[in-house]
mmCIF file of C-alpha atoms in Angstrom:
data_model
loop_
_atom_site.group_PDB
_atom_site.id
_atom_site.type_symbol
_atom_site.label_atom_id
_atom_site.label_comp_id
_atom_site.label_asym_id
_atom_site.label_seq_id
_atom_site.Cartn_x
_atom_site.Cartn_y
_atom_site.Cartn_z
ATOM 1 C CA MET A 1 61.090 -8.214 36.221
ATOM 2 C CA LYS A 2 57.746 -10.017 36.364
ATOM 3 C CA ASN A 3 56.159 -7.125 38.211
ATOM 4 C CA LYS A 4 57.466 -4.631 35.620
ATOM 5 C CA GLY A 5 55.754 -6.664 32.857
ATOM 6 C CA PHE A 6 52.421 -6.665 34.705
ATOM 7 C CA VAL A 7 52.684 -2.933 35.421
ATOM 8 C CA LEU A 8 53.522 -2.195 31.810
ATOM 9 C CA LEU A 9 50.622 -4.397 30.589
ATOM 10 C CA GLY A 10 48.254 -2.707 33.033
ATOM 11 C CA LEU A 11 49.392 0.729 31.880
ATOM 12 C CA VAL A 12 48.807 -0.184 28.194
ATOM 13 C CA LEU A 13 45.335 -1.558 28.990
ATOM 14 C CA MET A 14 44.399 1.616 30.890
ATOM 15 C CA ILE A 15 45.516 3.845 28.011
ATOM 16 C CA CYS A 16 43.521 1.777 25.508
ATOM 17 C CA ALA A 17 40.439 1.751 27.721
ATOM 18 C CA CYS A 18 40.509 5.514 28.196
ATOM 19 C CA SER A 19 40.826 6.388 24.524
ATOM 20 C CA LYS A 20 37.846 8.215 23.092
ATOM 21 C CA GLN A 21 35.613 6.025 20.906
ATOM 22 C CA GLU A 22 33.825 7.544 17.966
ATOM 23 C CA ALA A 23 30.371 6.446 16.903
ATOM 24 C CA ARG A 24 30.165 4.555 13.634
ATOM 25 C CA ARG A 25 28.268 6.180 10.830
ATOM 26 C CA PRO A 26 25.325 4.316 9.271
ATOM 27 C CA VAL A 27 26.045 2.410 6.098
ATOM 28 C CA SER A 28 22.819 3.507 4.448
ATOM 29 C CA HIS A 29 22.631 7.149 3.481
ATOM 30 C CA SER A 30 18.953 7.250 2.505
ATOM 31 C CA SER A 31 17.246 10.319 3.792
ATOM 32 C CA SER A 32 14.018 10.340 5.706
ATOM 33 C CA LYS A 33 12.674 12.708 3.029
ATOM 34 C CA LYS A 34 12.882 9.932 0.408
ATOM 35 C CA VAL A 35 11.144 7.497 2.738
ATOM 36 C CA TYR A 36 8.406 10.045 3.431
ATOM 37 C CA GLU A 37 7.946 10.697 -0.311
ATOM 38 C CA THR A 38 7.665 6.953 -0.996
ATOM 39 C CA VAL A 39 5.094 6.493 1.758
ATOM 40 C CA GLU A 40 3.071 9.436 0.430
ATOM 41 C CA LEU A 41 3.179 8.036 -3.108
ATOM 42 C CA HIS A 42 1.889 4.646 -1.881
ATOM 43 C CA ARG A 43 -0.878 6.356 0.091
ATOM 44 C CA LYS A 44 -1.990 8.227 -3.033
ATOM 45 C CA ILE A 45 -1.915 5.050 -5.138
ATOM 46 C CA LEU A 46 -3.959 3.162 -2.521
ATOM 47 C CA ALA A 47 -6.481 6.006 -2.198
ATOM 48 C CA HIS A 48 -6.910 6.071 -5.991
ATOM 49 C CA GLN A 49 -7.369 2.288 -6.151
ATOM 50 C CA ASN A 50 -9.849 2.311 -3.280
ATOM 51 C CA ALA A 51 -11.834 5.003 -5.111
ATOM 52 C CA LEU A 52 -11.877 2.827 -8.246
ATOM 53 C CA ILE A 53 -13.071 -0.175 -6.218
ATOM 54 C CA GLU A 54 -15.749 1.903 -4.468
ATOM 55 C CA ASN A 55 -16.942 3.137 -7.861
ATOM 56 C CA PHE A 56 -17.095 -0.478 -9.106
ATOM 57 C CA ILE A 57 -19.158 -1.474 -6.055
ATOM 58 C CA ARG A 58 -21.498 1.513 -6.508
ATOM 59 C CA THR A 59 -22.145 0.546 -10.141
ATOM 60 C CA ASP A 60 -22.882 -3.059 -9.050
ATOM 61 C CA SER A 61 -25.807 -1.838 -6.957
ATOM 62 C CA LEU A 62 -27.756 -5.118 -7.205
ATOM 63 C CA HIS A 63 -25.281 -6.875 -4.913
ATOM 64 C CA VAL A 64 -24.109 -6.350 -1.348
ATOM 65 C CA TYR A 65 -20.369 -6.178 -0.749
ATOM 66 C CA GLN A 66 -18.638 -6.598 2.574
ATOM 67 C CA LYS A 67 -15.389 -4.910 3.583
ATOM 68 C CA SER A 68 -12.767 -7.145 5.192
ATOM 69 C CA LYS A 69 -10.458 -6.033 7.972
ATOM 70 C CA LYS A 70 -7.555 -6.872 5.644
ATOM 71 C CA GLY A 71 -8.382 -4.114 3.126
ATOM 72 C CA PHE A 72 -10.450 -5.763 0.385
ATOM 73 C CA SER A 73 -14.131 -5.982 -0.479
ATOM 74 C CA TYR A 74 -16.036 -9.136 -1.363
ATOM 75 C CA ARG A 75 -19.454 -10.537 -2.087
ATOM 76 C CA TYR A 76 -20.896 -14.028 -2.093
ATOM 77 C CA LEU A 77 -21.737 -15.650 -5.404
ATOM 78 C CA LEU A 78 -22.635 -18.923 -3.655
ATOM 79 C CA LYS A 79 -22.991 -18.984 0.138
ATOM 80 C CA LYS A 80 -23.233 -22.070 2.349
ATOM 81 C CA GLU A 81 -24.892 -21.914 5.735
ATOM 82 C CA MET A 82 -23.006 -24.900 7.153
ATOM 83 C CA GLY A 83 -19.505 -26.067 6.456
ATOM 84 C CA ALA A 84 -15.901 -26.090 7.488
ATOM 85 C CA MET A 85 -13.574 -23.144 7.110
ATOM 86 C CA PRO A 86 -9.853 -23.642 6.505
ATOM 87 C CA VAL A 87 -7.264 -23.015 9.192
ATOM 88 C CA LYS A 88 -3.486 -22.819 9.124
ATOM 89 C CA GLY A 89 -1.964 -25.994 7.717
ATOM 90 C CA ASP A 90 -5.083 -27.209 5.890
ATOM 91 C CA LYS A 91 -4.685 -28.107 2.242
ATOM 92 C CA VAL A 92 -7.304 -26.381 0.118
ATOM 93 C CA TYR A 93 -8.222 -26.731 -3.525
ATOM 94 C CA PHE A 94 -9.668 -23.757 -5.350
ATOM 95 C CA GLU A 95 -10.538 -22.445 -8.778
ATOM 96 C CA GLN A 96 -10.207 -18.812 -9.721
ATOM 97 C CA ALA A 97 -10.795 -16.435 -12.594
ATOM 98 C CA ILE A 98 -9.200 -12.979 -12.666
ATOM 99 C CA PHE A 99 -10.879 -9.873 -14.123
ATOM 100 C CA SER A 100 -10.041 -6.200 -14.431
ATOM 101 C CA LEU A 101 -12.382 -3.756 -12.660
ATOM 102 C CA ASN A 102 -14.136 -3.061 -15.972
ATOM 103 C CA GLY A 103 -15.013 -6.769 -16.209
ATOM 104 C CA ALA A 104 -12.469 -7.826 -18.846
ATOM 105 C CA LEU A 105 -11.348 -11.436 -18.334
ATOM 106 C CA LEU A 106 -7.600 -11.560 -17.670
ATOM 107 C CA TYR A 107 -7.281 -15.264 -16.719
ATOM 108 C CA SER A 108 -10.030 -17.885 -16.984
ATOM 109 C CA SER A 109 -10.501 -20.650 -14.423
ATOM 110 C CA GLU A 110 -9.870 -23.184 -17.213
ATOM 111 C CA GLU A 111 -6.533 -21.556 -17.999
ATOM 112 C CA LEU A 112 -5.472 -21.442 -14.343
ATOM 113 C CA GLY A 113 -6.891 -24.865 -13.462
ATOM 114 C CA THR A 114 -7.566 -26.210 -9.998
ATOM 115 C CA GLN A 115 -4.933 -24.979 -7.573
ATOM 116 C CA GLU A 116 -3.868 -26.344 -4.228
ATOM 117 C CA TYR A 117 -2.537 -24.335 -1.330
ATOM 118 C CA LEU A 118 -1.412 -25.090 2.234
ATOM 119 C CA VAL A 119 -3.108 -22.372 4.267
ATOM 120 C CA ASP A 120 -0.574 -19.871 5.651
ATOM 121 C CA LYS A 121 2.339 -22.191 4.797
ATOM 122 C CA GLU A 122 2.826 -21.497 1.084
ATOM 123 C CA TYR A 123 2.971 -18.402 -1.055
ATOM 124 C CA VAL A 124 -0.158 -17.123 -2.735
ATOM 125 C CA ILE A 125 -1.128 -13.480 -3.236
ATOM 126 C CA LYS A 126 -2.239 -11.859 0.003
ATOM 127 C CA GLY A 127 -5.823 -11.262 -1.132
ATOM 128 C CA ILE A 128 -6.336 -14.965 -1.804
ATOM 129 C CA ARG A 129 -4.470 -15.971 1.370
ATOM 130 C CA GLU A 130 -6.791 -13.843 3.503
ATOM 131 C CA GLY A 131 -9.926 -14.418 1.411
ATOM 132 C CA ILE A 132 -9.757 -18.213 1.578
ATOM 133 C CA LYS A 133 -9.932 -18.048 5.369
ATOM 134 C CA LEU A 134 -13.368 -16.376 5.064
ATOM 135 C CA MET A 135 -14.799 -19.200 2.949
ATOM 136 C CA LYS A 136 -16.476 -22.515 3.588
ATOM 137 C CA GLU A 137 -16.000 -25.524 1.368
ATOM 138 C CA GLY A 138 -18.157 -25.148 -1.749
ATOM 139 C CA GLU A 139 -18.563 -21.378 -1.463
ATOM 140 C CA GLU A 140 -17.839 -18.993 -4.290
ATOM 141 C CA LEU A 141 -16.897 -15.346 -3.715
ATOM 142 C CA LEU A 142 -15.937 -12.333 -5.772
ATOM 143 C CA PHE A 143 -13.026 -10.369 -4.305
ATOM 144 C CA ALA A 144 -12.186 -6.767 -5.237
ATOM 145 C CA LEU A 145 -8.490 -6.418 -4.441
ATOM 146 C CA PRO A 146 -6.297 -3.319 -4.479
ATOM 147 C CA SER A 147 -2.884 -3.998 -6.004
ATOM 148 C CA PHE A 148 -1.101 -4.226 -2.650
ATOM 149 C CA LEU A 149 -3.155 -7.388 -1.963
ATOM 150 C CA ALA A 150 -2.739 -8.718 -5.498
ATOM 151 C CA TYR A 151 0.179 -8.275 -7.883
ATOM 152 C CA ARG A 152 1.548 -5.023 -6.397
ATOM 153 C CA SER A 153 3.613 -2.618 -8.470
ATOM 154 C CA LYS A 154 5.189 -5.482 -10.381
ATOM 155 C CA GLY A 155 2.149 -6.882 -12.203
ATOM 156 C CA ASP A 156 2.078 -10.491 -13.392
ATOM 157 C CA GLU A 157 4.564 -12.472 -15.484
ATOM 158 C CA LYS A 158 2.442 -12.458 -18.662
ATOM 159 C CA ASN A 159 1.769 -8.699 -18.443
ATOM 160 C CA ARG A 160 -1.996 -9.156 -18.377
ATOM 161 C CA ILE A 161 -2.165 -7.538 -14.956
ATOM 162 C CA GLY A 162 -0.448 -4.180 -14.968
ATOM 163 C CA SER A 163 1.585 -2.348 -12.393
ATOM 164 C CA ASN A 164 -0.537 -1.169 -9.439
ATOM 165 C CA GLN A 165 -3.709 -2.601 -11.025
ATOM 166 C CA PRO A 166 -6.643 -3.453 -8.755
ATOM 167 C CA ILE A 167 -8.378 -6.670 -9.823
ATOM 168 C CA LEU A 168 -11.424 -8.855 -9.282
ATOM 169 C CA ILE A 169 -10.985 -12.519 -8.416
ATOM 170 C CA LYS A 170 -13.858 -14.966 -8.674
ATOM 171 C CA LEU A 171 -12.809 -17.790 -6.361
ATOM 172 C CA LYS A 172 -14.478 -21.120 -5.600
ATOM 173 C CA LEU A 173 -13.189 -23.169 -2.656
ATOM 174 C CA THR A 174 -13.724 -26.728 -3.873
ATOM 175 C CA LYS A 175 -12.174 -28.825 -1.098
ATOM 176 C CA ILE A 176 -10.575 -28.549 2.340
ATOM 177 C CA ILE A 177 -8.364 -31.301 3.747
ATOM 178 C CA ASN A 178 -7.153 -30.845 7.309
ATOM 179 C CA GLU A 179 -3.529 -31.338 8.299
ATOM 180 C CA ASN A 180 -4.230 -34.995 9.230
ATOM 181 C CA ASN A 181 -5.261 -35.611 5.580
ATOM 182 C CA GLU A 182 -8.871 -36.242 6.555
ATOM 183 C CA ASN A 183 -11.930 -34.439 5.208
ATOM 184 C CA LYS A 184 -12.939 -31.556 7.436
ATOM 185 C CA ILE A 185 -15.848 -32.130 9.799
ATOM 186 C CA HIS A 186 -18.672 -29.775 8.910
ATOM 187 C CA ARG A 187 -19.796 -27.404 11.639
#
């Protein structure tokens, strides 16, 4: 009787194991055509914004702009030869003013006030996050940011910065405090 039970169990297991399994269908039904169209749209938007920024730089012919590896352009308003640069985990204090590419003031530094930020540990727009790491304490830079490094397709909460709007940020790095809460040693 015991052997019959084991044989029967073995037979059931073999039948189940040999049954044909069908592949599951993906939950998402988005087509690759839609993804391709979205990517192409973003490429066109970025190309248009880069052309606007290049035109802005060309019209500001008295100053020299540098192109970062992260996709934005910048120039020094106040450059320091010596000084510390922030690294991940440092607390930095900065002041910023935001302008449209035609020079219209969108947010003044007085309105925004002094801001603090833990480098690479807190949220701040990508252009500022990457730009701060290029600065020394006391330096002031002007950043020309395409929207994907600023407020993206969403714009800002007060609707002063529109959807997909490239902007200029005048940023002054006022203080760097390292992760041990000590003033940075100047190099």
